[in-house]
Amino acid sequence: MVYIEHATNPVIFGTLLVIYYFSIPMAFLFWYGSSYRYIKKRNFRLKRLLAYLLLAFILTGLSAYKITSIYFYIHSPAEGEFCLSSSCVLSSGLLHEYGVNTETLEAVGLPSYGPMMVYRIYDVGTNITLGLPVRMNYVVIIRPLLILPLVEVNVYYISGRKAILRKTFYVTWPSFPGDTITRALDVRFTVLILTGGRGPGA
């Protein structure tokens, strides 16, 4: 089961995938193309390469962050909430509305600061190991690590109103985000793409 109204569209998803997979290779191509005559003289212009790679890493990390958000948003009853600190997460109207005891979130550990999207995941998925339906009942905090081409994903398993377990994993380039989430949570995550659909929250 998914929330069909949270589907994305092929232009958004396709553009994000292109940025995610090709930003880093293109950085090397731009560097080589713009520095070829110097490289032939064994002047490798490494500062230029580092500048291109820094930009590529930022673009790759941000696109991975958005793609990862799409995968979780489709299993969320509400749009995600953007935060910059743990105190923002603890005061989140989204979590209070959906009955999560934020003190238990704090007890199992929250990221301290940085751009984060908070999602309340409540859906039924398919367990990969057993192939059986499984209830997904999580709070998920997605955090891009800015100048690195990876995304930190914190998943809080909810029982009743309490967070009982935190699992942290990373979406790292060039792994496919959906496959990484599926392996980490042992639940099949797919993206729903509909023409005219809308992407995830901020």
Short mmCIF file of N, CA and C in Angstrom, two decimals, residues 94-196:
data_model
loop_
_atom_site.label_atom_id
_atom_site.label_comp_id
_atom_site.label_asym_id
_atom_site.label_seq_id
_atom_site.Cartn_x
_atom_site.Cartn_y
_atom_site.Cartn_z
N LEU A 94 4.25 17.71 13.21
CA LEU A 94 3.99 16.46 12.51
C LEU A 94 4.02 15.27 13.47
N LEU A 95 5.03 15.22 14.32
CA LEU A 95 5.17 14.08 15.23
C LEU A 95 4.12 14.11 16.32
N HIS A 96 3.80 15.30 16.81
CA HIS A 96 2.76 15.40 17.84
C HIS A 96 1.39 15.04 17.27
N GLU A 97 1.15 15.45 16.02
CA GLU A 97 -0.14 15.14 15.39
C GLU A 97 -0.34 13.65 15.23
N TYR A 98 0.76 12.93 14.95
CA TYR A 98 0.65 11.49 14.73
C TYR A 98 1.08 10.68 15.96
N GLY A 99 1.03 11.29 17.11
CA GLY A 99 1.13 10.56 18.36
C GLY A 99 2.45 9.93 18.68
N VAL A 100 3.57 10.62 18.37
CA VAL A 100 4.89 10.08 18.69
C VAL A 100 5.41 10.77 19.94
N ASN A 101 5.83 9.99 20.90
CA ASN A 101 6.43 10.53 22.13
C ASN A 101 7.85 10.99 21.80
N THR A 102 8.04 12.30 21.69
CA THR A 102 9.34 12.81 21.25
C THR A 102 10.42 12.64 22.31
N GLU A 103 10.03 12.47 23.57
CA GLU A 103 11.04 12.21 24.60
C GLU A 103 11.76 10.89 24.34
N THR A 104 11.03 9.91 23.83
CA THR A 104 11.67 8.63 23.53
C THR A 104 12.56 8.73 22.30
N LEU A 105 12.22 9.62 21.37
CA LEU A 105 13.12 9.88 20.25
C LEU A 105 14.44 10.45 20.75
N GLU A 106 14.33 11.42 21.64
CA GLU A 106 15.52 12.05 22.20
C GLU A 106 16.36 11.02 22.94
N ALA A 107 15.71 10.08 23.62
CA ALA A 107 16.42 9.08 24.42
C ALA A 107 17.26 8.14 23.55
N VAL A 108 16.77 7.81 22.36
CA VAL A 108 17.55 6.91 21.50
C VAL A 108 18.51 7.66 20.60
N GLY A 109 18.45 8.99 20.59
CA GLY A 109 19.44 9.80 19.90
C GLY A 109 18.95 10.46 18.64
N LEU A 110 19.12 11.79 18.58
CA LEU A 110 18.75 12.58 17.41
C LEU A 110 19.97 13.28 16.84
N PRO A 111 20.02 13.48 15.53
CA PRO A 111 21.08 14.33 14.97
C PRO A 111 21.00 15.72 15.59
N SER A 112 22.13 16.31 15.89
CA SER A 112 22.14 17.58 16.62
C SER A 112 21.74 18.76 15.76
N TYR A 113 22.26 18.82 14.53
CA TYR A 113 22.01 19.99 13.69
C TYR A 113 22.23 19.64 12.23
N GLY A 114 21.89 20.59 11.37
CA GLY A 114 22.03 20.40 9.93
C GLY A 114 20.68 20.30 9.27
N PRO A 115 20.61 20.49 7.95
CA PRO A 115 19.32 20.37 7.25
C PRO A 115 18.80 18.95 7.34
N MET A 116 17.54 18.79 7.73
CA MET A 116 16.94 17.47 7.90
C MET A 116 15.49 17.51 7.43
N MET A 117 15.05 16.40 6.86
CA MET A 117 13.63 16.21 6.59
C MET A 117 13.13 15.12 7.53
N VAL A 118 12.02 15.40 8.19
CA VAL A 118 11.42 14.46 9.14
C VAL A 118 10.15 13.89 8.51
N TYR A 119 10.04 12.57 8.47
CA TYR A 119 8.86 11.91 7.93
C TYR A 119 8.27 10.95 8.96
N ARG A 120 6.96 10.89 8.97
CA ARG A 120 6.25 9.88 9.77
C ARG A 120 5.78 8.81 8.80
N ILE A 121 6.39 7.64 8.86
CA ILE A 121 6.08 6.55 7.94
C ILE A 121 5.08 5.61 8.61
N TYR A 122 3.95 5.43 7.94
CA TYR A 122 2.93 4.50 8.45
C TYR A 122 2.25 3.85 7.26
N ASP A 123 2.59 2.59 7.01
CA ASP A 123 2.12 1.93 5.80
C ASP A 123 2.35 0.43 5.95
N VAL A 124 1.91 -0.32 4.97
CA VAL A 124 2.17 -1.76 4.91
C VAL A 124 3.05 -2.02 3.70
N GLY A 125 4.16 -2.72 3.94
CA GLY A 125 5.07 -3.07 2.85
C GLY A 125 5.25 -4.57 2.78
N THR A 126 6.24 -4.99 1.98
CA THR A 126 6.54 -6.41 1.82
C THR A 126 7.93 -6.70 2.36
N ASN A 127 8.01 -7.60 3.32
CA ASN A 127 9.29 -8.02 3.87
C ASN A 127 10.07 -8.78 2.81
N ILE A 128 11.35 -8.44 2.62
CA ILE A 128 12.15 -9.05 1.58
C ILE A 128 12.54 -10.48 1.95
N THR A 129 12.92 -10.70 3.18
CA THR A 129 13.39 -12.02 3.60
C THR A 129 12.30 -13.08 3.51
N LEU A 130 11.09 -12.75 4.00
CA LEU A 130 10.02 -13.72 4.09
C LEU A 130 8.96 -13.56 3.00
N GLY A 131 8.95 -12.39 2.35
CA GLY A 131 7.95 -12.14 1.33
C GLY A 131 6.55 -11.93 1.87
N LEU A 132 6.45 -11.53 3.14
CA LEU A 132 5.16 -11.36 3.81
C LEU A 132 4.88 -9.88 4.04
N PRO A 133 3.60 -9.51 4.19
CA PRO A 133 3.27 -8.12 4.52
C PRO A 133 3.84 -7.75 5.90
N VAL A 134 4.30 -6.52 6.02
CA VAL A 134 4.85 -6.05 7.29
C VAL A 134 4.43 -4.61 7.51
N ARG A 135 4.11 -4.28 8.75
CA ARG A 135 3.71 -2.92 9.08
C ARG A 135 4.95 -2.04 9.20
N MET A 136 4.98 -0.96 8.46
CA MET A 136 6.04 0.03 8.57
C MET A 136 5.56 1.14 9.51
N ASN A 137 6.19 1.26 10.63
CA ASN A 137 5.79 2.24 11.63
C ASN A 137 7.06 2.93 12.13
N TYR A 138 7.46 3.99 11.42
CA TYR A 138 8.74 4.63 11.69
C TYR A 138 8.58 6.15 11.76
N VAL A 139 9.56 6.76 12.39
CA VAL A 139 9.90 8.16 12.13
C VAL A 139 11.25 8.12 11.41
N VAL A 140 11.36 8.85 10.32
CA VAL A 140 12.59 8.86 9.54
C VAL A 140 13.13 10.28 9.45
N ILE A 141 14.41 10.43 9.73
CA ILE A 141 15.09 11.72 9.58
C ILE A 141 16.17 11.55 8.52
N ILE A 142 16.05 12.31 7.44
CA ILE A 142 17.00 12.25 6.33
C ILE A 142 17.89 13.49 6.39
N ARG A 143 19.19 13.27 6.33
CA ARG A 143 20.11 14.40 6.48
C ARG A 143 21.22 14.34 5.43
N PRO A 144 21.29 15.31 4.51
CA PRO A 144 22.42 15.35 3.57
C PRO A 144 23.67 15.81 4.30
N LEU A 145 24.81 15.25 3.92
CA LEU A 145 26.06 15.64 4.58
C LEU A 145 26.82 16.67 3.75
N LEU A 146 26.06 17.51 3.07
CA LEU A 146 26.51 18.73 2.41
C LEU A 146 27.62 18.52 1.40
N ILE A 147 28.89 18.54 1.80
CA ILE A 147 29.97 18.48 0.80
C ILE A 147 30.37 17.05 0.46
N LEU A 148 29.66 16.06 1.01
CA LEU A 148 29.94 14.67 0.69
C LEU A 148 28.79 14.08 -0.13
N PRO A 149 29.09 13.18 -1.07
CA PRO A 149 28.03 12.63 -1.92
C PRO A 149 27.29 11.47 -1.25
N LEU A 150 26.75 11.74 -0.08
CA LEU A 150 26.00 10.71 0.63
C LEU A 150 24.96 11.35 1.53
N VAL A 151 24.02 10.51 1.96
CA VAL A 151 22.90 10.97 2.78
C VAL A 151 22.79 10.05 4.00
N GLU A 152 22.65 10.66 5.16
CA GLU A 152 22.44 9.90 6.39
C GLU A 152 20.94 9.69 6.61
N VAL A 153 20.55 8.46 6.87
CA VAL A 153 19.16 8.12 7.12
C VAL A 153 19.04 7.53 8.52
N ASN A 154 18.25 8.17 9.36
CA ASN A 154 17.98 7.68 10.71
C ASN A 154 16.54 7.20 10.77
N VAL A 155 16.37 5.93 11.08
CA VAL A 155 15.04 5.33 11.15
C VAL A 155 14.74 4.95 12.59
N TYR A 156 13.62 5.47 13.12
CA TYR A 156 13.21 5.20 14.49
C TYR A 156 11.98 4.30 14.45
N TYR A 157 12.13 3.11 14.99
CA TYR A 157 11.02 2.16 15.02
C TYR A 157 10.08 2.54 16.15
N ILE A 158 8.79 2.65 15.83
CA ILE A 158 7.79 3.11 16.79
C ILE A 158 6.91 1.94 17.23
N SER A 159 6.73 1.83 18.53
CA SER A 159 5.81 0.86 19.12
C SER A 159 4.84 1.62 20.01
N GLY A 160 3.56 1.58 19.66
CA GLY A 160 2.60 2.43 20.37
C GLY A 160 2.91 3.88 20.04
N ARG A 161 3.33 4.63 21.05
CA ARG A 161 3.73 6.03 20.83
C ARG A 161 5.24 6.22 21.01
N LYS A 162 5.95 5.13 21.36
CA LYS A 162 7.35 5.26 21.76
C LYS A 162 8.32 4.81 20.68
N ALA A 163 9.44 5.53 20.60
CA ALA A 163 10.56 5.10 19.76
C ALA A 163 11.36 4.07 20.55
N ILE A 164 11.51 2.89 19.99
CA ILE A 164 12.17 1.81 20.73
C ILE A 164 13.53 1.45 20.16
N LEU A 165 13.83 1.89 18.95
CA LEU A 165 15.09 1.51 18.30
C LEU A 165 15.43 2.53 17.23
N ARG A 166 16.71 2.86 17.14
CA ARG A 166 17.19 3.73 16.07
C ARG A 166 18.15 2.95 15.18
N LYS A 167 17.93 3.05 13.88
CA LYS A 167 18.85 2.44 12.92
C LYS A 167 19.35 3.52 11.98
N THR A 168 20.67 3.62 11.84
CA THR A 168 21.27 4.62 10.97
C THR A 168 22.01 3.93 9.83
N PHE A 169 21.78 4.41 8.62
CA PHE A 169 22.52 3.91 7.47
C PHE A 169 22.73 5.06 6.50
N TYR A 170 23.50 4.81 5.44
CA TYR A 170 23.88 5.88 4.51
C TYR A 170 23.59 5.47 3.08
N VAL A 171 23.03 6.40 2.33
CA VAL A 171 22.90 6.26 0.88
C VAL A 171 24.17 6.84 0.28
N THR A 172 24.99 6.01 -0.33
CA THR A 172 26.29 6.44 -0.82
C THR A 172 26.37 6.27 -2.34
N TRP A 173 26.88 7.27 -3.01
CA TRP A 173 27.07 7.20 -4.45
C TRP A 173 28.09 6.14 -4.79
N PRO A 174 27.89 5.32 -5.83
CA PRO A 174 26.80 5.36 -6.81
C PRO A 174 25.69 4.33 -6.55
N SER A 175 25.51 3.88 -5.32
CA SER A 175 24.45 2.91 -5.05
C SER A 175 23.08 3.54 -5.33
N PHE A 176 22.13 2.71 -5.75
CA PHE A 176 20.79 3.21 -6.04
C PHE A 176 20.04 3.41 -4.72
N PRO A 177 19.52 4.61 -4.46
CA PRO A 177 18.90 4.89 -3.15
C PRO A 177 17.81 3.91 -2.75
N GLY A 178 16.91 3.55 -3.69
CA GLY A 178 15.83 2.63 -3.35
C GLY A 178 16.34 1.28 -2.91
N ASP A 179 17.40 0.78 -3.58
CA ASP A 179 17.98 -0.50 -3.20
C ASP A 179 18.63 -0.43 -1.82
N THR A 180 19.29 0.67 -1.54
CA THR A 180 19.93 0.84 -0.24
C THR A 180 18.90 0.83 0.89
N ILE A 181 17.80 1.55 0.71
CA ILE A 181 16.74 1.58 1.73
C ILE A 181 16.13 0.20 1.91
N THR A 182 15.87 -0.48 0.80
CA THR A 182 15.27 -1.81 0.85
C THR A 182 16.15 -2.78 1.63
N ARG A 183 17.44 -2.77 1.34
CA ARG A 183 18.36 -3.68 2.05
C ARG A 183 18.46 -3.33 3.52
N ALA A 184 18.51 -2.05 3.83
CA ALA A 184 18.70 -1.62 5.22
C ALA A 184 17.50 -1.97 6.09
N LEU A 185 16.29 -1.84 5.55
CA LEU A 185 15.08 -2.04 6.35
C LEU A 185 14.39 -3.38 6.09
N ASP A 186 14.92 -4.15 5.12
CA ASP A 186 14.34 -5.45 4.78
C ASP A 186 12.87 -5.33 4.40
N VAL A 187 12.53 -4.22 3.79
CA VAL A 187 11.18 -3.96 3.27
C VAL A 187 11.35 -3.40 1.86
N ARG A 188 10.54 -3.87 0.94
CA ARG A 188 10.68 -3.42 -0.45
C ARG A 188 10.20 -1.98 -0.60
N PHE A 189 11.10 -1.11 -1.03
CA PHE A 189 10.77 0.28 -1.30
C PHE A 189 10.85 0.53 -2.80
N THR A 190 9.77 1.02 -3.35
CA THR A 190 9.74 1.42 -4.75
C THR A 190 9.20 2.84 -4.82
N VAL A 191 9.38 3.45 -5.97
CA VAL A 191 8.86 4.80 -6.15
C VAL A 191 7.67 4.73 -7.10
N LEU A 192 6.67 5.52 -6.82
CA LEU A 192 5.48 5.57 -7.67
C LEU A 192 5.56 6.83 -8.52
N ILE A 193 5.57 6.65 -9.83
CA ILE A 193 5.70 7.77 -10.76
C ILE A 193 4.42 7.88 -11.57
N LEU A 194 3.76 9.02 -11.48
CA LEU A 194 2.55 9.29 -12.24
C LEU A 194 2.68 10.63 -12.94
N THR A 195 2.30 10.69 -14.18
CA THR A 195 2.31 11.98 -14.88
C THR A 195 1.35 12.93 -14.17
N GLY A 196 1.88 14.10 -13.80
CA GLY A 196 1.07 15.07 -13.07
C GLY A 196 1.15 14.90 -11.59
#
